[in-house]
PDB file of C-alpha atoms in Angstrom:
ATOM      1  CA  LEU R   1       6.176  22.543 -62.980  1.00 62.00           C
ATOM      2  CA  ASP R   2       7.884  19.611 -61.324  1.00 76.00           C
ATOM      3  CA  THR R   3       4.616  17.911 -60.322  1.00 76.00           C
ATOM      4  CA  PRO R   4       4.016  14.509 -61.931  1.00 78.00           C
ATOM      5  CA  LEU R   5       0.894  14.450 -64.107  1.00 74.00           C
ATOM      6  CA  GLU R   6      -0.842  11.748 -62.095  1.00 76.00           C
ATOM      7  CA  ALA R   7      -4.451  11.980 -60.887  1.00 70.00           C
ATOM      8  CA  ALA R   8      -3.593  11.326 -57.229  1.00 74.00           C
ATOM      9  CA  THR R   9      -0.714  13.823 -57.192  1.00 77.00           C
ATOM     10  CA  VAL R  10      -2.535  16.740 -58.797  1.00 69.00           C
ATOM     11  CA  GLY R  11      -5.657  15.902 -56.770  1.00 70.00           C
ATOM     12  CA  LYS R  12      -3.728  16.552 -53.548  1.00 73.00           C
ATOM     13  CA  MET R  13      -2.943  19.998 -54.959  1.00 68.00           C
ATOM     14  CA  GLY R  14      -6.648  20.805 -55.370  1.00 64.00           C
ATOM     15  CA  THR R  15      -6.948  20.253 -59.084  1.00 65.00           C
ATOM     16  CA  MET R  16      -7.607  17.422 -61.504  1.00 64.00           C
ATOM     17  CA  LEU R  17      -5.778  15.835 -64.383  1.00 63.00           C
ATOM     18  CA  GLY R  18      -8.582  16.144 -66.926  1.00 64.00           C
ATOM     19  CA  SER R  19      -7.179  15.669 -70.415  1.00 62.00           C
ATOM     20  CA  GLY R  20      -3.630  16.161 -69.200  1.00 64.00           C
ATOM     21  CA  ALA R  21      -3.375  19.592 -70.786  1.00 70.00           C
ATOM     22  CA  VAL R  22      -1.370  22.239 -68.990  1.00 74.00           C
ATOM     23  CA  VAL R  23      -2.286  25.873 -69.580  1.00 77.00           C
ATOM     24  CA  VAL R  24       0.485  28.332 -68.743  1.00 81.00           C
ATOM     25  CA  PHE R  25      -0.176  32.036 -68.221  1.00 82.00           C
ATOM     26  CA  ASP R  26       2.388  34.795 -67.927  1.00 88.00           C
ATOM     27  CA  GLU R  27       2.288  37.820 -65.624  1.00 89.00           C
ATOM     28  CA  GLU R  28       0.405  39.877 -68.215  1.00 90.00           C
ATOM     29  CA  THR R  29      -2.547  37.496 -68.562  1.00 91.00           C
ATOM     30  CA  ASP R  30      -5.916  38.965 -67.682  1.00 94.00           C
ATOM     31  CA  MET R  31      -7.144  36.199 -65.392  1.00 94.00           C
ATOM     32  CA  VAL R  32     -10.772  37.335 -65.521  1.00 96.00           C
ATOM     33  CA  LYS R  33     -10.843  37.118 -69.323  1.00 95.00           C
ATOM     34  CA  ALA R  34      -8.918  33.836 -69.231  1.00 94.00           C
ATOM     35  CA  CYS R  35     -11.506  32.471 -66.808  1.00 94.00           C
ATOM     36  CA  LEU R  36     -14.300  33.564 -69.154  1.00 96.00           C
ATOM     37  CA  ARG R  37     -12.617  31.918 -72.164  1.00 94.00           C
ATOM     38  CA  LEU R  38     -12.103  28.650 -70.283  1.00 92.00           C
ATOM     39  CA  ASN R  39     -15.670  28.621 -69.031  1.00 92.00           C
ATOM     40  CA  ARG R  40     -17.040  29.441 -72.476  1.00 94.00           C
ATOM     41  CA  PHE R  41     -15.346  26.250 -73.678  1.00 92.00           C
ATOM     42  CA  PHE R  42     -16.981  24.174 -70.931  1.00 90.00           C
ATOM     43  CA  ALA R  43     -20.409  25.729 -71.546  1.00 92.00           C
ATOM     44  CA  ARG R  44     -20.154  24.889 -75.261  1.00 92.00           C
ATOM     45  CA  GLU R  45     -18.907  21.354 -74.613  1.00 88.00           C
ATOM     46  CA  SER R  46     -21.658  20.475 -72.137  1.00 90.00           C
ATOM     47  CA  CYS R  47     -23.897  17.792 -73.635  1.00 89.00           C
ATOM     48  CA  GLY R  48     -26.874  19.238 -71.758  1.00 88.00           C
ATOM     49  CA  LYS R  49     -28.006  15.937 -70.230  1.00 91.00           C
ATOM     50  CA  CYS R  50     -27.575  16.951 -66.593  1.00 88.00           C
ATOM     51  CA  THR R  51     -28.945  20.134 -65.066  1.00 88.00           C
ATOM     52  CA  PRO R  52     -25.985  21.177 -62.867  1.00 86.00           C
ATOM     53  CA  CYS R  53     -23.611  21.238 -65.826  1.00 86.00           C
ATOM     54  CA  ARG R  54     -26.016  22.524 -68.486  1.00 89.00           C
ATOM     55  CA  GLU R  55     -27.404  25.371 -66.380  1.00 91.00           C
ATOM     56  CA  GLY R  56     -24.355  25.959 -64.209  1.00 91.00           C
ATOM     57  CA  THR R  57     -21.810  26.458 -66.979  1.00 92.00           C
ATOM     58  CA  THR R  58     -24.228  28.784 -68.773  1.00 94.00           C
ATOM     59  CA  TRP R  59     -24.695  30.850 -65.606  1.00 95.00           C
ATOM     60  CA  LEU R  60     -20.943  30.973 -64.980  1.00 96.00           C
ATOM     61  CA  GLU R  61     -20.368  32.234 -68.515  1.00 96.00           C
ATOM     62  CA  MET R  62     -23.145  34.827 -68.231  1.00 96.00           C
ATOM     63  CA  ILE R  63     -21.866  36.227 -64.916  1.00 97.00           C
ATOM     64  CA  LEU R  64     -18.236  36.265 -66.074  1.00 97.00           C
ATOM     65  CA  GLN R  65     -19.251  38.054 -69.294  1.00 96.00           C
ATOM     66  CA  ARG R  66     -21.144  40.643 -67.241  1.00 96.00           C
ATOM     67  CA  ILE R  67     -18.015  41.255 -65.150  1.00 96.00           C
ATOM     68  CA  VAL R  68     -15.748  41.542 -68.220  1.00 95.00           C
ATOM     69  CA  ASP R  69     -18.249  43.924 -69.844  1.00 94.00           C
ATOM     70  CA  GLY R  70     -17.917  46.261 -66.845  1.00 92.00           C
ATOM     71  CA  ASN R  71     -21.384  45.557 -65.469  1.00 93.00           C
ATOM     72  CA  GLY R  72     -20.339  43.258 -62.637  1.00 95.00           C
ATOM     73  CA  ARG R  73     -21.816  43.639 -59.171  1.00 94.00           C
ATOM     74  CA  PRO R  74     -19.995  43.126 -55.861  1.00 92.00           C
ATOM     75  CA  GLU R  75     -22.189  40.111 -55.097  1.00 95.00           C
ATOM     76  CA  ASP R  76     -21.192  38.425 -58.381  1.00 97.00           C
ATOM     77  CA  LEU R  77     -18.100  36.814 -56.851  1.00 96.00           C
ATOM     78  CA  ASP R  78     -20.185  35.065 -54.200  1.00 95.00           C
ATOM     79  CA  LEU R  79     -22.739  34.185 -56.866  1.00 96.00           C
ATOM     80  CA  LEU R  80     -20.026  32.590 -59.026  1.00 96.00           C
ATOM     81  CA  LEU R  81     -18.839  30.508 -56.069  1.00 94.00           C
ATOM     82  CA  ASP R  82     -22.426  29.498 -55.260  1.00 93.00           C
ATOM     83  CA  VAL R  83     -22.969  28.353 -58.848  1.00 93.00           C
ATOM     84  CA  CYS R  84     -19.680  26.416 -58.667  1.00 90.00           C
ATOM     85  CA  ASP R  85     -20.902  24.722 -55.478  1.00 88.00           C
ATOM     86  CA  ASN R  86     -24.162  23.779 -57.198  1.00 87.00           C
ATOM     87  CA  ILE R  87     -22.215  22.119 -60.000  1.00 87.00           C
ATOM     88  CA  SER R  88     -19.577  20.468 -57.804  1.00 81.00           C
ATOM     89  CA  VAL R  89     -19.394  20.922 -54.050  1.00 72.00           C
ATOM     90  CA  GLY R  90     -16.077  22.485 -53.036  1.00 61.00           C
ATOM     91  CA  LEU R  91     -12.623  22.005 -54.474  1.00 56.00           C
ATOM     92  CA  ASN R  92     -12.063  18.698 -52.718  1.00 56.00           C
ATOM     93  CA  TRP R  93     -10.377  15.728 -54.322  1.00 55.00           C
ATOM     94  CA  PRO R  94     -11.942  13.641 -55.567  1.00 59.00           C
ATOM     95  CA  PRO R  95     -14.746  16.061 -56.409  1.00 59.00           C
ATOM     96  CA  LYS R  96     -18.284  15.140 -55.417  1.00 66.00           C
ATOM     97  CA  GLN R  97     -19.945  13.690 -58.503  1.00 70.00           C
ATOM     98  CA  THR R  98     -23.071  15.763 -59.180  1.00 76.00           C
ATOM     99  CA  THR R  99     -22.992  15.433 -62.953  1.00 79.00           C
ATOM    100  CA  ILE R 100     -22.955  12.507 -65.370  1.00 78.00           C
ATOM    101  CA  CYS R 101     -19.348  13.139 -66.368  1.00 82.00           C
ATOM    102  CA  PRO R 102     -16.452  15.194 -64.941  1.00 79.00           C
ATOM    103  CA  LEU R 103     -17.010  18.155 -67.299  1.00 80.00           C
ATOM    104  CA  GLY R 104     -19.082  20.042 -64.732  1.00 82.00           C
ATOM    105  CA  GLN R 105     -16.424  19.691 -62.056  1.00 82.00           C
ATOM    106  CA  SER R 106     -13.773  20.681 -64.588  1.00 83.00           C
ATOM    107  CA  ALA R 107     -15.648  23.917 -65.285  1.00 87.00           C
ATOM    108  CA  THR R 108     -15.750  24.952 -61.633  1.00 88.00           C
ATOM    109  CA  THR R 109     -12.046  24.537 -60.897  1.00 85.00           C
ATOM    110  CA  PRO R 110     -10.761  27.489 -62.979  1.00 88.00           C
ATOM    111  CA  VAL R 111     -13.516  29.799 -61.716  1.00 92.00           C
ATOM    112  CA  ALA R 112     -13.187  28.991 -58.021  1.00 90.00           C
ATOM    113  CA  SER R 113      -9.382  28.933 -58.028  1.00 88.00           C
ATOM    114  CA  ALA R 114      -9.163  32.176 -60.043  1.00 93.00           C
ATOM    115  CA  ILE R 115     -11.413  33.933 -57.536  1.00 94.00           C
ATOM    116  CA  MET R 116      -9.339  32.535 -54.649  1.00 92.00           C
ATOM    117  CA  ARG R 117      -5.973  33.466 -56.134  1.00 91.00           C
ATOM    118  CA  PHE R 118      -6.797  36.561 -58.219  1.00 94.00           C
ATOM    119  CA  LYS R 119      -9.726  38.125 -56.365  1.00 94.00           C
ATOM    120  CA  ASP R 120      -8.202  41.597 -56.745  1.00 94.00           C
ATOM    121  CA  GLU R 121      -8.416  41.312 -60.543  1.00 94.00           C
ATOM    122  CA  PHE R 122     -12.121  40.460 -60.354  1.00 96.00           C
ATOM    123  CA  GLU R 123     -12.703  43.319 -57.905  1.00 94.00           C
ATOM    124  CA  ALA R 124     -10.903  45.731 -60.256  1.00 93.00           C
ATOM    125  CA  TYR R 125     -13.329  44.822 -63.041  1.00 93.00           C
ATOM    126  CA  ILE R 126     -16.293  45.173 -60.724  1.00 93.00           C
ATOM    127  CA  GLY R 127     -15.114  48.534 -59.396  1.00 84.00           C
ATOM    128  CA  ALA R 128     -14.379  49.970 -62.834  1.00 73.00           C
ATOM    129  CA  PRO R 129     -17.037  51.912 -64.718  1.00 68.00           C
ATOM    130  CA  ALA R 130     -18.688  50.131 -67.620  1.00 62.00           C
ATOM    131  CA  PRO R 131     -17.147  50.978 -70.988  1.00 63.00           C
ATOM    132  CA  ILE R 132     -18.949  53.657 -72.961  1.00 59.00           C
ATOM    133  CA  THR R 133     -20.472  52.374 -76.169  1.00 58.00           C
ATOM    134  CA  VAL R 134     -21.260  54.652 -79.071  1.00 58.00           C
ATOM    135  CA  GLU R 135     -23.508  53.705 -81.951  1.00 63.00           C
ATOM    136  CA  VAL R 136     -21.908  54.659 -85.248  1.00 59.00           C
ATOM    137  CA  LYS R 137     -24.227  54.957 -88.212  1.00 61.00           C
ATOM    138  CA  GLY R 138     -22.956  54.853 -91.761  1.00 60.00           C
ATOM    139  CA  ALA R 139     -23.587  57.582 -94.300  1.00 54.00           C
ATOM    140  CA  ALA R 140     -26.767  57.292 -96.324  1.00 55.00           C
ATOM    141  CA  PHE R 141     -26.443  56.004 -99.883  1.00 53.00           C
ATOM    142  CA  VAL R 142     -27.240  58.856-102.267  1.00 54.00           C
ATOM    143  CA  GLY R 143     -26.993  57.147-105.614  1.00 54.00           C
ATOM    144  CA  PRO R 144     -24.505  55.820-108.119  1.00 55.00           C
ATOM    145  CA  VAL R 145     -21.282  57.675-108.679  1.00 52.00           C
ATOM    146  CA  ASN R 146     -20.947  58.371-112.391  1.00 54.00           C
ATOM    147  CA  GLU R 147     -17.786  60.401-112.403  1.00 55.00           C
ATOM    148  CA  VAL R 148     -14.417  59.554-110.991  1.00 52.00           C
ATOM    149  CA  ALA R 149     -12.571  62.554-109.675  1.00 51.00           C
ATOM    150  CA  SER R 150      -8.955  62.778-110.688  1.00 53.00           C
ATOM    151  CA  VAL R 151      -6.332  63.872-108.263  1.00 54.00           C
ATOM    152  CA  ASP R 152      -3.579  65.906-109.852  1.00 53.00           C
TER     153      ASP R 152
END
């Protein structure tokens, strides 16, 4: 927290300044879900003009959602990193410009760094059984109720 918010300084640490926002997580934060939420933002904000960002952020969101839903596959972590590399090669500073604007590179940083630093959390999701879903159907409508029962 004592790092100056300067592009060159944070770049040496393997990240970027972006909008200057700092997101702080506590020990209880589910990093896989946080990664999904962050990537969902980037996928929605993509203007769609360049293929790496438009397709890449959508694929990242889809794979992360599959993992969170309990349907992740062991190869999904490598797939996520491959998609990140297709959007922006590596976590180098400055990032290789493969998109029109820095949004694409901004989307890859949380995914790649979360996998590097919290791989065990991703693996726990992938190793867990998918949640059981049950379809609940409502009662059929019989007709109007003409009498109100009194409770004495």
